[in-house]
C-alpha angles and dihedrals in degrees: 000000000000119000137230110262084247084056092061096047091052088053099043094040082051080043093054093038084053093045093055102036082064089051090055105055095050090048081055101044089055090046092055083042090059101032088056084041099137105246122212113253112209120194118205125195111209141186105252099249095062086060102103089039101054093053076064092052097041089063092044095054101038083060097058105032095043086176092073137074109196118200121185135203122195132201141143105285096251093055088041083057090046085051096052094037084055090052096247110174102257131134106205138018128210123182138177093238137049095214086065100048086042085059098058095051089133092066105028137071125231103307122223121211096240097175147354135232143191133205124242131173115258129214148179109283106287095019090261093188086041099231104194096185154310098324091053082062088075094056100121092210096055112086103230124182127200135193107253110274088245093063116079096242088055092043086054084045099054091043090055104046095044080057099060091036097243123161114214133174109194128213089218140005104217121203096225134018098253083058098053082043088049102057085044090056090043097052093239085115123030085204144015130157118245141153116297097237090049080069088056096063096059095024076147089064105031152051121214115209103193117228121227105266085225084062104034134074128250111224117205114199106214125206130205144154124249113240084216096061120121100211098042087159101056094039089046088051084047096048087049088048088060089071105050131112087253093048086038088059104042084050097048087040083053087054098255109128132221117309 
């Protein structure tokens, strides 16, 4: 039986609805496939004072490699290497010394210097005792507070002060910089030396007095892969990442200089 042309068009038009609506469906089915794509989840263990500036980087990364979810844990260096020794998950390490990271070959891959830091003295907000520089840190009456020899800003501390033959007591020994910077911002210390990018994240709390470079100490930040990781291609991707132009900027505009 032949149809009405308005006939056709009813059954073509129902032909072309049914058509799509089977497109549809495929493109949505792959959609759902690669919304619900795993993605790699990388742990990074890192040295407390890059901890403002990795949230940075996290962003930054996670935009360009989708297919990877970072997570960070900081700590001061010395507790990050207990945590590898002890086999804790992780994919990638990054400290604030390169003694530490030289001590944990076994477990690592070959590490790359990704920053440098250097060390200030840091104040109340507006230096109320007026410390002026290194010498003013032996004053008994003013309340300093140092990073713990074992972690590597004490360790810079300690180097620096013995140079210069300077005799310090402190109030309190911290197991990691923010700490040092935290009982500063909080008024328990009137004083502690930290890294000078670790100032620029309370500049509303604190004072920085910068210290001679022939006085102070230049701190390297090492990377390296994990041999126990799980994912050694993506947190090698990731190390690698920490020395391109993108990472390089994100660190100097934090205040860290050229490795």
């Amino acid at each position: 039986m032949s149809l009405p042309p308005t006939g056709r068009r009813g059954v073509a038009a129902a032909s072309t609805a049914a058509l799509l609506f089977t497109l549809a469906a495929c493109g949505g089915d792959d959609g759902d496939k690669d919304a619900a794509a795993p993605r790699t989840e990388l742990t990074v263990l890192a040295a407390s004072s890059l901890t403002d500036v990795f949230t940075t980087a996290e962003a930054a990364y996670e935009k360009e490699h989708p297919g990877t979810k970072l997570t960070f844990s900081f700590a001061g260096s010395q507790e990050l290497a207990a945590q590898v020794r002890q086999g804790a998950p992780a994919d990638a390490l990054v400290t604030a010394d390169t003694r530490t990271m030289d001590g944990l070959e076994p477990e690592t891959g070959t590490p790359t210097v990704i920053a440098k830091n250097r060390l200030v003295i840091v104040t109340g907000e507006g230096n109320p005792e007026k410390v002026q520089g290194l010498p003013d840190l032996a004053d008994p009456s003013l309340k300093v507070v140092l990073a713990a020899p074992e972690v590597p800003v004490g360790r810079y501390a300690e180097q620096i002060l013995d140079a210069q033959r300077i005799e310090v007591k402190p109030v309190s020994q911290e197991p990691n910089v923010r700490a040092v910077l935290s009982k500063v911002e909080l008024g328990e210390a009137d004083a502690g030396l930290v890294y000078r990018t670790d100032t620029t994240v309370a500049t509303d709390k604190v004072d920085a007095v910068d210290i001679p470079d022939a006085q102070n100490a230049i701190a390297s930040y090492p990377a390296a892969t994990l041999k126990s990781s799980e994912h050694a291609e993506a947190a090698a991707a990731f190390v690698s990442w920490l020395s391109s132009p993108e990472a390089q900027k994100i660190l100097q505009d934090a205040g860290f200089q050229k490795p």
